[in-house]
Amino acid sequence: MTAETEVCGRFGPYGGRFVPEVLMAPLEELEQAYLEARQDPSFQAELRQLLRDYAGRPTPLYFARRLSAELGGARIYFKREDLLHTGAHKINNCLGQVLLARRMGKRRVIAETGAGQHGVATATVCALFGLECVVYMGEEDMRRQRLNVFRMRLLGARVIGVGTGSRTLKDAISEAMRDWVTNVADTHYLLGSALGAHPYPTMVRDFQRVIGEETREQILAAEGRLPDAIFACVGGGSNAIGIFHAFLGDAGVRLVGVEAGGCGPELGQHAARFAGGAPGVLHGSYSYLLQDADGQVARTHSVSAGLDYALVGPEHAWLHDQGRAEYVAASDEEALEAARLLARTEGLIPALEAAHAVAEAVRRAPAAHQQVFIVNLSGRGDKDMDIYRERFRELDV
Amino acid sequence: MSDGPVTRITKLFEQLRRQERRGLIAYLTAGDPEPDRTPELVAALERGGADLIELGMPFSDPIADGPVIQRASERALRAGMTLPRLLEIARAIRRRSEIPLLLFSYLNPVLRYGLEALARDAAAAGLDGCLLTDLSVEEAHAYVGAMRRHNLDTVFLAAPTSTPRRLALVAKYSTGFVYLVSRTGVTGERDSLSEAVAPLVRAMRAVTDLPLAVGFGISRPEHVAQVGALAEAVVVGSAFVHLIERNRDNASLEIQLEALARELKHGFVRQPV
């Protein structure tokens, strides 16, 4: 089973290609280049080698003995994407797309970033291939992810602050799209999540599928069976779709996407698109969108910059409607507490994004005796130390 | 010619053709600085010689627009602009003017309102057609159907990056006129006319008999003169919107807007440089 309709980039009714005409032909060209690269053994071989030797794949599947014992229910495993070079799963997609950009003869790469993980991964692969790199980042996100801004600059990228709108990921994507509209001839837009116009949701998903493919083999080796549930945080949803995909045909495996519940249920206080949104179009794709009664895109809030976005990736919308995956929300407080618990019991400090997935697994584990859970630990928490310090003041004396 | 509806837009281009004139299309962001002021601003543009008005529906995330229209959109949304208010504005304009009106919007507000409901209400309000910035011809089937049922024109964009195959599709689904984007980039004033215009006009003429309007980056009489030598109409947006921004608290705003429209329109009688 696959959720995708490749021909027109649709997942059921979702996805598509809703962009100004200027970008339509370049997207067709990108789709064509991607389809050719996907069939090209030398492209795949080079990507595999980079993922292994440069990024650090395969990543381990780690059994969390102390956390499982403390919760007293499910046996909890973590897929350790946090161990990858640059600290998150984002590098998987960046390596794939930078090879594609080189193949297409583009000499300049642009990207948006929320938490900064995708920006850092993009800056990294551009340094690796000697390409010019420009990263757009909301000014609010630059403030809360200062360390990543510096990392990108150290890697030779230019970071451009975006001061319009909510000054977060949404506005960074808008500004990156304006750059792309202007410089499309020599520029590749290295979109960081399973969002945007076709072919991005399919292409990014494909570059992240390796997470689930490895996980499937690893859990079969460790437990001799498939897991009962898999948890992943969902902003745009690339780490989630990456780990879910290898299990879509396994009806007994519950797939749980965790959105940002933020600080409350009112529009503007969270980024829980399935709970509070309705289908709409933003940044080229049709999916669940947080919007007001007049179709204006709503403000969002999350302690985690990487989940703080108004539209969910379109394949998740389709998995949701089909009932193949379920989507829940974890609040800022729940994510922070889960991060603290994981740090104390396992010596793992997760990125705030991944902490949302941890929170949902922690909530369900005590009642899940004899069950096997897998959490995609999509990133590590180094970048979030300022926020953890601010939120755990009692430790910072 | 495509088999489209007869609207004030098609009649305008027929009249321009008979009189051997070029048309000035003026864009403004509806509701900027206040929804109640838009009909007066449109009246000023009409007095200055604008032949067709694009009423822009502001959107929270205008990815095709430069800073001037981004700021106008923010002001208009803060002032309470919505699609129902835009339809009220159109009705107010229609009470005293027969100037062709084109709704210019991003897709999402229109989707939220409902395609069929919008087509019905837009026609009832006296609008003549619609252009949706981020709706490509591939995704436009339901939209075109709804607009045809209510005798409204569907204007699509063609761009310098459009392939011949895409230009043919744009021609097929467009009625009234085709809007040629003069350059790869966002809206905004520019110093010179893009060199992409002439080849794009030629390529489009090869696949359609529809009138062509050229927009994006056109802000001066000399640009108007250059475009006038190639296409049936020119679209000016940011230059008007910028003037509104700078003079929104100035009692002479309408007079200045009228003067700018007149100055730009005068570009058509100049020799192209």
XYZ file of C-alpha atoms in Angstrom:
670
model
C 0.000 0.000 0.000
C 1.211 3.445 -0.790
C -0.574 6.673 -0.005
C 0.706 8.417 -3.032
C -0.575 9.180 -6.488
C 2.640 9.915 -8.309
C 1.205 11.248 -11.552
C -0.086 14.571 -10.273
C 1.584 14.657 -6.880
C -1.623 13.963 -5.020
C -2.186 11.987 -1.841
C -5.911 11.434 -2.148
C -7.182 15.008 -2.502
C -4.099 16.512 -0.821
C -0.803 17.825 -2.156
C -0.724 19.179 -5.699
C 1.155 22.121 -7.112
C -0.268 25.516 -6.154
C 2.358 28.080 -7.053
C 2.651 31.141 -9.293
C 3.168 30.309 -12.964
C 6.839 31.379 -12.807
C 7.591 28.290 -10.701
C 5.518 25.749 -12.620
C 8.067 24.898 -15.312
C 10.980 24.799 -12.841
C 8.979 22.371 -10.679
C 8.316 20.203 -13.729
C 12.045 20.263 -14.449
C 12.845 19.343 -10.837
C 10.341 16.485 -10.931
C 11.883 15.163 -14.127
C 15.419 15.416 -12.752
C 14.358 13.668 -9.566
C 12.603 10.821 -11.389
C 15.732 10.285 -13.501
C 18.049 10.408 -10.494
C 15.867 7.949 -8.605
C 16.362 5.412 -11.403
C 20.077 6.105 -11.704
C 22.212 3.510 -9.871
C 25.200 5.865 -9.689
C 23.105 8.560 -8.000
C 21.780 6.075 -5.475
C 25.227 4.643 -4.845
C 26.742 8.061 -4.209
C 23.893 8.958 -1.858
C 24.253 5.692 0.063
C 27.961 6.238 0.470
C 27.515 9.795 1.753
C 24.797 8.682 4.164
C 27.154 6.032 5.532
C 30.543 7.739 5.542
C 29.569 11.366 6.041
C 26.245 11.390 7.873
C 26.725 8.250 9.961
C 24.061 5.798 8.764
C 22.729 3.392 9.739
C 21.673 4.940 13.029
C 21.145 2.580 15.978
C 17.832 1.428 17.345
C 18.368 1.715 21.073
C 16.362 -0.067 23.795
C 15.660 2.366 26.633
C 15.842 0.000 29.603
C 15.617 2.502 32.478
C 12.869 4.618 30.941
C 10.830 1.496 30.118
C 11.293 0.202 33.667
C 10.341 3.523 35.220
C 7.116 3.717 33.214
C 6.409 0.047 33.883
C 4.640 -0.851 30.641
C 5.794 -0.855 27.040
C 9.318 -1.710 25.974
C 10.463 1.572 24.428
C 13.052 1.842 21.663
C 14.542 4.977 20.194
C 15.588 5.369 16.580
C 18.728 7.425 17.037
C 18.515 10.015 14.242
C 19.908 12.402 16.844
C 23.295 10.738 16.342
C 23.558 11.810 12.717
C 26.014 14.458 11.624
C 24.519 17.907 12.316
C 22.288 16.420 14.992
C 19.035 15.550 13.264
C 17.396 13.580 10.462
C 17.469 16.669 8.221
C 20.839 15.670 6.753
C 19.264 12.642 4.974
C 17.163 14.897 2.776
C 19.871 17.532 2.350
C 22.385 15.044 0.979
C 19.816 13.750 -1.505
C 18.775 17.192 -2.682
C 22.295 18.604 -2.918
C 23.259 15.731 -5.221
C 20.201 16.580 -7.278
C 21.090 20.288 -7.351
C 24.587 19.442 -8.598
C 23.100 17.107 -11.202
C 20.846 19.944 -12.411
C 23.788 22.325 -12.663
C 22.540 24.734 -9.991
C 25.335 26.670 -8.306
C 23.278 28.360 -5.630
C 21.156 26.739 -2.926
C 18.527 28.432 -0.761
C 16.643 27.032 2.185
C 14.257 27.998 4.954
C 14.722 26.948 8.511
C 12.654 26.945 11.666
C 14.647 25.435 14.510
C 17.796 25.816 12.450
C 18.435 22.096 12.036
C 17.519 22.109 8.371
C 19.478 25.317 7.850
C 22.550 23.794 9.481
C 22.204 20.608 7.435
C 21.822 22.651 4.233
C 24.812 24.842 5.065
C 26.766 21.670 5.774
C 26.075 19.948 2.466
C 26.696 23.200 0.577
C 30.096 23.457 2.259
C 30.718 19.849 1.314
C 29.947 20.519 -2.366
C 31.231 24.089 -2.611
C 27.852 25.664 -3.399
C 26.676 29.130 -2.430
C 24.140 28.862 0.407
C 21.500 31.319 1.610
C 19.207 30.406 4.514
C 16.035 32.313 5.395
C 15.047 32.264 9.053
C 12.343 34.109 10.971
C 13.739 36.702 13.359
C 11.831 35.148 16.259
C 13.453 31.796 15.467
C 16.895 33.431 15.149
C 16.414 34.704 18.669
C 15.405 31.361 20.139
C 17.908 29.282 18.126
C 20.930 31.597 18.258
C 23.474 28.810 18.339
C 22.281 27.373 15.043
C 22.481 30.800 13.401
C 26.134 30.934 14.349
C 26.727 27.364 13.149
C 25.299 28.191 9.723
C 27.546 31.237 9.425
C 30.573 29.223 10.507
C 29.728 26.798 7.698
C 29.868 29.641 5.208
C 26.145 30.230 4.710
C 24.454 33.600 4.623
C 21.546 33.746 7.085
C 18.858 36.259 6.182
C 16.442 37.230 8.950
C 12.769 37.499 8.004
C 10.929 40.201 9.904
C 7.493 39.926 8.322
C 4.369 38.199 9.664
C 4.945 35.991 12.686
C 8.716 36.004 12.013
C 8.838 32.198 12.180
C 9.053 29.240 9.781
C 6.016 30.215 7.699
C 7.504 33.586 6.879
C 10.927 32.057 6.199
C 9.342 29.748 3.599
C 7.493 32.680 1.997
C 10.731 34.633 1.711
C 12.636 31.625 0.350
C 9.910 31.190 -2.284
C 10.257 34.874 -3.253
C 13.992 34.347 -3.675
C 13.359 31.241 -5.766
C 10.800 33.029 -7.969
C 13.469 35.646 -8.628
C 16.577 33.484 -9.070
C 15.095 30.251 -10.340
C 17.496 29.898 -13.284
C 20.598 29.152 -11.204
C 19.109 28.341 -7.800
C 17.842 25.147 -6.191
C 15.348 25.549 -3.362
C 16.325 22.899 -0.826
C 13.010 22.583 1.004
C 13.470 20.878 4.347
C 10.235 19.060 5.031
C 7.610 16.967 3.285
C 5.771 20.141 2.336
C 5.387 22.473 -0.596
C 4.471 21.857 -4.202
C 4.933 18.544 -5.995
C 7.511 16.949 -6.214
C 8.790 18.093 -2.800
C 6.495 16.047 -0.503
C 7.280 12.864 -2.465
C 10.972 13.593 -2.927
C 11.636 14.576 0.690
C 9.662 11.536 1.863
C 11.767 9.286 -0.358
C 15.018 10.725 1.013
C 13.741 10.099 4.568
C 12.348 6.593 3.986
C 15.707 5.158 4.969
C 14.762 5.820 8.621
C 11.838 3.392 8.517
C 13.595 0.841 6.346
C 16.446 0.548 8.844
C 14.059 0.566 11.798
C 12.025 -2.303 10.376
C 15.082 -4.541 10.036
C 16.445 -3.507 13.411
C 13.283 -4.175 15.397
C 12.817 -7.545 13.730
C 16.387 -8.414 14.741
C 15.936 -7.132 18.304
C 12.425 -8.365 19.139
C 11.674 -10.894 16.437
C 8.492 -9.006 15.637
C 7.129 -5.668 14.470
C 6.418 -2.910 16.994
C 2.940 -2.146 18.314
C 3.295 1.587 17.848
C 5.649 4.139 16.326
C 5.755 7.735 17.537
C 7.138 10.703 15.635
C 6.714 14.449 15.924
C 5.020 16.218 13.023
C 5.828 19.760 11.952
C 5.870 19.493 8.192
C 6.275 15.823 8.960
C 9.426 14.589 7.210
C 10.870 12.517 10.060
C 7.426 11.034 10.700
C 6.719 10.102 7.095
C 10.276 8.789 6.863
C 9.814 6.312 9.703
C 6.124 5.543 8.971
C 6.525 4.601 5.344
C 8.146 1.210 5.749
C 5.271 0.192 8.061
C 2.260 1.469 6.069
C 1.403 -2.062 4.960
C 1.650 -3.510 8.475
C -1.873 -3.029 9.778
C -0.880 -4.082 13.297
C 1.600 -1.239 13.688
C -0.038 1.905 15.046
C 1.483 5.053 13.540
C 1.214 8.052 15.857
C 2.103 11.550 14.725
C 2.507 14.139 17.476
C 1.847 17.785 16.725
C 2.619 20.813 18.844
C -0.166 21.451 21.350
C 1.564 24.678 22.369
C 0.160 26.541 25.354
C -3.582 26.178 24.782
C -6.424 25.121 22.485
C -7.260 28.545 21.033
C -6.281 29.380 17.439
C -2.849 30.991 17.651
C -1.721 29.105 20.765
C -0.686 25.837 19.102
C 0.267 24.129 15.830
C -2.189 21.196 16.020
C -3.456 21.240 12.446
C -5.645 18.141 12.662
C -7.396 19.314 15.820
C -7.783 22.964 14.880
C -7.379 23.245 11.122
C -9.275 22.674 7.900
C -8.040 21.833 4.396
C -6.476 24.767 2.595
C -3.511 25.852 0.493
C -0.264 27.286 1.775
C 3.154 27.353 0.091
C 2.105 25.222 -2.840
C 0.305 22.374 -1.132
C -3.279 21.487 -0.190
C -3.532 19.995 3.293
C -4.834 20.646 6.809
C -4.172 24.300 7.544
C -4.637 26.492 10.596
C -6.648 29.391 9.226
C -9.342 31.828 10.228
C -12.911 31.968 8.930
C -11.779 34.157 5.998
C -9.028 31.835 4.802
C -6.155 33.879 6.231
C -3.381 31.720 7.646
C -3.426 31.716 11.434
C -0.529 32.435 13.737
C 0.862 29.371 15.467
C 2.750 28.781 18.676
C 5.072 26.092 19.927
C 8.029 26.045 22.281
C 9.613 24.081 19.444
C 10.447 26.221 16.410
C 10.526 23.155 14.159
C 6.872 22.302 14.815
C 5.641 25.896 14.718
C 3.986 25.866 11.278
C 0.396 26.239 10.060
C 0.221 23.440 7.442
C 0.881 19.725 7.826
C 2.561 17.751 5.049
C -0.066 16.497 2.565
C 0.704 12.779 2.861
C -0.053 12.987 6.582
C -3.425 14.527 5.738
C -4.220 11.523 3.578
C -2.980 8.999 6.167
C -5.159 10.805 8.711
C -8.300 10.720 6.572
C -7.766 7.062 5.753
C -7.320 6.260 9.425
C -3.930 4.673 8.730
C -2.125 7.047 11.100
C -3.438 8.872 14.145
C -2.452 12.383 15.096
C -2.393 13.789 18.606
C -0.864 16.854 20.232
C 1.576 17.290 23.097
C 1.723 20.636 24.875
C 4.839 22.735 25.490
C 4.837 21.609 29.133
C 4.427 17.910 28.292
C 7.298 18.072 25.812
C 9.555 19.822 28.306
C 8.759 17.293 31.035
C 9.359 14.398 28.644
C 12.732 15.858 27.697
C 13.673 16.078 31.352
C 12.561 12.514 32.036
C 14.516 11.176 29.068
C 17.626 13.079 30.118
C 17.409 11.777 33.692
C 16.646 8.138 32.874
C 18.631 7.548 29.696
C 21.191 10.308 29.354
C 19.517 11.467 26.141
C 18.624 15.123 25.746
C 16.199 15.324 22.827
C 15.512 18.249 20.553
C 12.295 19.979 21.615
C 10.615 18.717 18.447
C 11.408 15.072 19.217
C 10.438 15.650 22.864
C 6.802 15.914 21.660
C 6.966 12.342 20.333
C 8.619 11.197 23.549
C 5.802 12.809 25.546
C 3.085 10.810 23.793
C 4.992 7.539 24.169
C 5.523 8.286 27.852
C 1.808 9.010 28.274
C 0.764 5.678 26.725
C 3.544 3.397 27.958
C 2.287 2.566 31.472
C -0.915 0.992 30.103
C 0.875 -0.851 27.292
C 2.154 -4.026 28.936
C 3.852 -6.510 26.611
C 3.907 -3.890 23.865
C 6.856 -2.607 21.862
C 7.049 1.131 21.165
C 9.463 2.922 18.879
C 10.049 6.650 19.143
C 11.820 8.463 16.362
C 14.381 10.556 18.210
C 14.677 12.854 15.234
C 17.131 15.335 16.727
C 19.299 16.096 19.722
C 18.799 18.911 22.164
C 22.069 20.816 21.971
C 20.439 23.610 19.978
C 17.706 23.944 22.624
C 19.921 24.485 25.651
C 18.966 28.169 25.933
C 15.282 27.258 26.073
C 15.830 24.403 28.529
C 17.814 26.774 30.762
C 15.016 29.308 30.602
C 12.349 26.707 31.388
C 14.252 24.783 34.056
C 15.433 27.786 36.036
C 15.793 25.776 39.230
C 18.693 23.864 37.636
C 20.484 26.996 36.468
C 21.736 28.421 39.744
C -10.464 33.650 -29.714
C -11.315 31.353 -26.845
C -14.983 30.738 -26.373
C -15.379 32.869 -23.268
C -18.106 34.956 -21.726
C -18.939 38.494 -22.814
C -17.956 40.798 -19.985
C -16.957 44.398 -19.445
C -13.402 43.105 -19.874
C -13.968 41.602 -23.320
C -15.918 44.701 -24.339
C -13.066 46.930 -23.165
C -10.494 45.120 -25.270
C -12.855 45.157 -28.261
C -13.242 48.902 -27.870
C -9.484 49.432 -27.459
C -8.934 47.472 -30.644
C -11.462 49.508 -32.614
C -10.021 52.785 -31.328
C -6.432 51.584 -31.785
C -5.682 52.396 -28.165
C -3.757 50.639 -25.412
C -5.228 49.989 -21.993
C -3.975 50.923 -18.522
C -4.799 48.325 -15.882
C -4.433 49.517 -12.300
C -3.960 47.141 -9.372
C -4.648 48.145 -5.826
C -4.906 46.192 -2.615
C -8.544 46.416 -1.597
C -8.987 47.677 1.949
C -5.693 49.586 2.069
C -5.562 51.778 4.051
C -9.249 51.336 4.986
C -11.975 49.315 3.220
C -14.268 52.346 3.117
C -11.728 54.327 1.116
C -11.208 51.853 -1.719
C -14.163 53.031 -3.892
C -12.820 56.616 -3.824
C -9.339 55.434 -4.779
C -10.779 53.440 -7.667
C -12.746 56.491 -8.804
C -9.535 58.550 -8.792
C -7.745 55.936 -10.908
C -10.656 55.928 -13.340
C -10.580 59.717 -13.635
C -6.856 59.464 -14.351
C -7.570 57.142 -17.256
C -7.334 53.618 -15.848
C -9.286 51.286 -18.132
C -9.590 48.279 -15.840
C -9.165 47.821 -12.094
C -7.647 44.804 -10.409
C -9.044 44.618 -6.896
C -6.438 42.750 -4.872
C -7.668 40.600 -2.009
C -4.978 40.790 0.692
C -3.529 37.496 1.937
C -1.485 36.705 5.027
C 1.288 34.992 3.019
C 1.670 36.749 -0.335
C 4.570 34.753 -1.807
C 4.434 36.435 -5.219
C 4.538 39.959 -3.845
C 7.371 42.309 -2.989
C 7.575 44.510 0.116
C 5.190 47.255 -1.082
C 2.211 44.950 -1.621
C 3.180 42.859 1.419
C 2.868 45.960 3.599
C -0.383 46.993 1.917
C -1.782 43.521 2.556
C -0.873 43.731 6.230
C -2.523 47.150 6.545
C -5.674 45.989 4.784
C -5.980 42.836 6.887
C -5.464 44.832 10.071
C -8.240 47.149 8.865
C -10.574 44.141 8.714
C -10.475 43.304 5.021
C -12.248 40.093 3.982
C -13.632 38.675 0.762
C -17.222 39.653 1.710
C -15.973 43.222 2.264
C -14.306 43.150 -1.145
C -17.631 42.190 -2.718
C -19.268 45.105 -0.898
C -16.570 47.392 -2.298
C -17.255 46.064 -5.795
C -20.977 46.792 -5.360
C -20.176 50.317 -4.169
C -17.975 50.929 -7.236
C -20.630 49.476 -9.525
C -23.285 51.896 -8.284
C -21.555 54.682 -10.173
C -19.107 53.145 -12.632
C -18.985 50.606 -15.446
C -15.192 50.202 -15.273
C -14.195 46.533 -15.704
C -13.287 44.923 -12.370
C -11.023 41.900 -11.956
C -10.690 40.147 -8.613
C -7.023 39.384 -7.905
C -6.443 36.917 -5.096
C -4.405 34.078 -3.707
C -6.256 30.798 -3.732
C -6.902 30.088 -0.069
C -9.382 32.888 0.775
C -11.336 31.881 -2.339
C -11.285 28.183 -1.411
C -12.489 29.049 2.062
C -15.366 31.124 0.645
C -16.201 28.348 -1.816
C -15.562 28.449 -5.576
C -19.200 28.268 -6.626
C -20.370 30.712 -3.951
C -17.642 33.162 -4.898
C -18.423 32.980 -8.612
C -22.120 33.574 -7.903
C -21.539 36.434 -5.458
C -18.780 38.046 -7.532
C -21.037 38.107 -10.588
C -23.879 39.550 -8.518
C -21.555 42.231 -7.128
C -20.592 43.355 -10.623
C -17.107 41.871 -10.885
C -16.140 40.726 -14.366
C -13.516 38.089 -13.759
C -10.885 36.666 -11.538
C -7.148 35.932 -11.423
C -5.755 33.603 -8.765
C -2.012 34.063 -8.358
C -1.160 30.598 -7.088
C -3.650 28.549 -9.070
C -2.052 26.968 -12.104
C -4.080 25.776 -15.085
C -3.488 22.144 -14.048
C -5.344 22.678 -10.764
C -8.006 25.002 -12.160
C -10.679 22.692 -13.552
C -13.347 23.238 -10.869
C -12.573 26.934 -10.659
C -12.898 27.534 -14.395
C -16.186 25.620 -14.422
C -17.651 27.725 -11.619
C -16.547 30.987 -13.211
C -17.982 30.023 -16.629
C -21.348 29.164 -15.101
C -21.533 32.747 -13.859
C -20.147 34.395 -16.995
C -16.929 35.572 -15.405
C -13.557 35.775 -17.115
C -10.670 33.627 -15.924
C -7.343 35.359 -16.432
C -4.214 33.251 -16.006
C -0.577 34.245 -15.722
C 2.130 33.417 -18.246
C 5.763 33.823 -17.247
C 9.192 33.996 -18.906
C 9.822 30.479 -17.564
C 6.638 29.056 -19.123
C 7.340 26.381 -21.721
C 5.451 26.419 -25.071
C 3.289 23.580 -23.746
C 2.373 25.652 -20.700
C 1.685 28.786 -22.756
C -0.797 26.807 -24.840
C -2.543 25.624 -21.659
C -2.670 29.165 -20.287
C -4.187 30.349 -23.564
C -6.764 27.579 -23.502
C -8.093 28.379 -20.028
C -7.810 32.174 -20.160
C -10.629 34.441 -21.239
C -10.710 38.227 -21.403
C -6.940 38.581 -21.645
C -3.712 36.846 -20.694
C -1.555 38.412 -18.004
C 2.140 38.195 -18.908
C 4.546 38.373 -15.990
C 7.381 40.542 -17.301
C 10.161 38.949 -15.261
C 11.007 36.143 -12.911
C 10.502 37.742 -9.532
C 7.990 39.289 -7.183
C 5.844 42.368 -7.722
C 7.504 45.744 -7.242
C 8.764 48.845 -8.991
C 11.862 48.456 -11.169
C 14.185 50.844 -12.991
C 13.910 49.209 -16.383
C 11.644 46.942 -18.351
C 12.700 43.319 -18.423
C 14.217 42.024 -21.653
C 12.056 38.954 -21.245
C 8.914 40.838 -22.320
C 9.333 40.889 -26.097
C 10.120 37.154 -26.476
C 7.271 36.269 -24.112
C 4.805 38.399 -26.101
C 5.939 36.703 -29.325
C 5.641 33.226 -27.843
C 2.176 33.971 -26.477
C 0.947 35.456 -29.780
C 1.913 32.191 -31.432
C -0.675 30.324 -29.374
C -3.511 32.815 -28.830
C -5.521 35.681 -30.303
C -6.472 36.914 -26.829
C -5.361 40.420 -25.822
C -2.158 40.493 -23.763
C -1.423 42.596 -20.695
C 2.072 42.913 -19.275
C 2.720 43.480 -15.588
C 5.291 43.151 -12.749
C 7.889 45.884 -12.373
C 6.164 48.479 -14.554
C 6.073 51.817 -12.806
C 7.109 54.616 -15.182
C 5.722 56.248 -18.334
C 8.727 55.022 -20.356
C 7.961 51.426 -19.328
C 4.368 52.002 -20.414
C 5.603 53.284 -23.756
C 7.791 50.239 -24.274
C 5.030 47.790 -23.344
C 2.500 49.706 -25.413
C 4.533 48.913 -28.514
C 4.142 45.189 -27.799
C 0.937 44.425 -25.925
C -2.676 45.564 -25.681
C -2.430 46.649 -22.062
C -0.046 47.336 -19.214
C -0.614 46.546 -15.545
C 0.707 48.911 -12.884
C 0.385 47.891 -9.242
C 3.159 48.652 -6.800
C 3.635 52.227 -8.033
C -0.004 53.027 -7.146
C 0.112 51.056 -3.898
C 3.339 52.790 -2.882
C 1.779 56.176 -3.532
C -1.198 55.195 -1.379
C 1.173 54.096 1.388
C 3.115 57.351 1.390
C 0.037 59.573 1.234
C -2.563 57.626 3.144
C -2.937 60.429 5.716
C -2.782 63.125 3.081
C -5.971 64.845 1.888
C -4.572 65.078 -1.627
C -4.149 61.306 -2.034
C -6.947 60.947 -4.595
C -5.648 63.871 -6.621
C -2.132 62.426 -6.639
C -3.390 58.980 -7.598
C -5.366 60.440 -10.476
C -2.285 62.392 -11.600
C -0.064 59.294 -11.515
C -2.585 57.311 -13.563
C -2.745 60.148 -16.081
C 1.050 60.426 -16.273
C 1.418 56.675 -16.820
C -1.359 56.586 -19.379
C 0.365 59.383 -21.215
C 3.257 56.952 -21.730
C 1.239 55.281 -24.476
C 1.430 58.360 -26.714
C 5.203 58.599 -26.355
C 7.516 56.945 -28.767
C 9.060 53.889 -27.199
C 12.703 54.418 -26.289
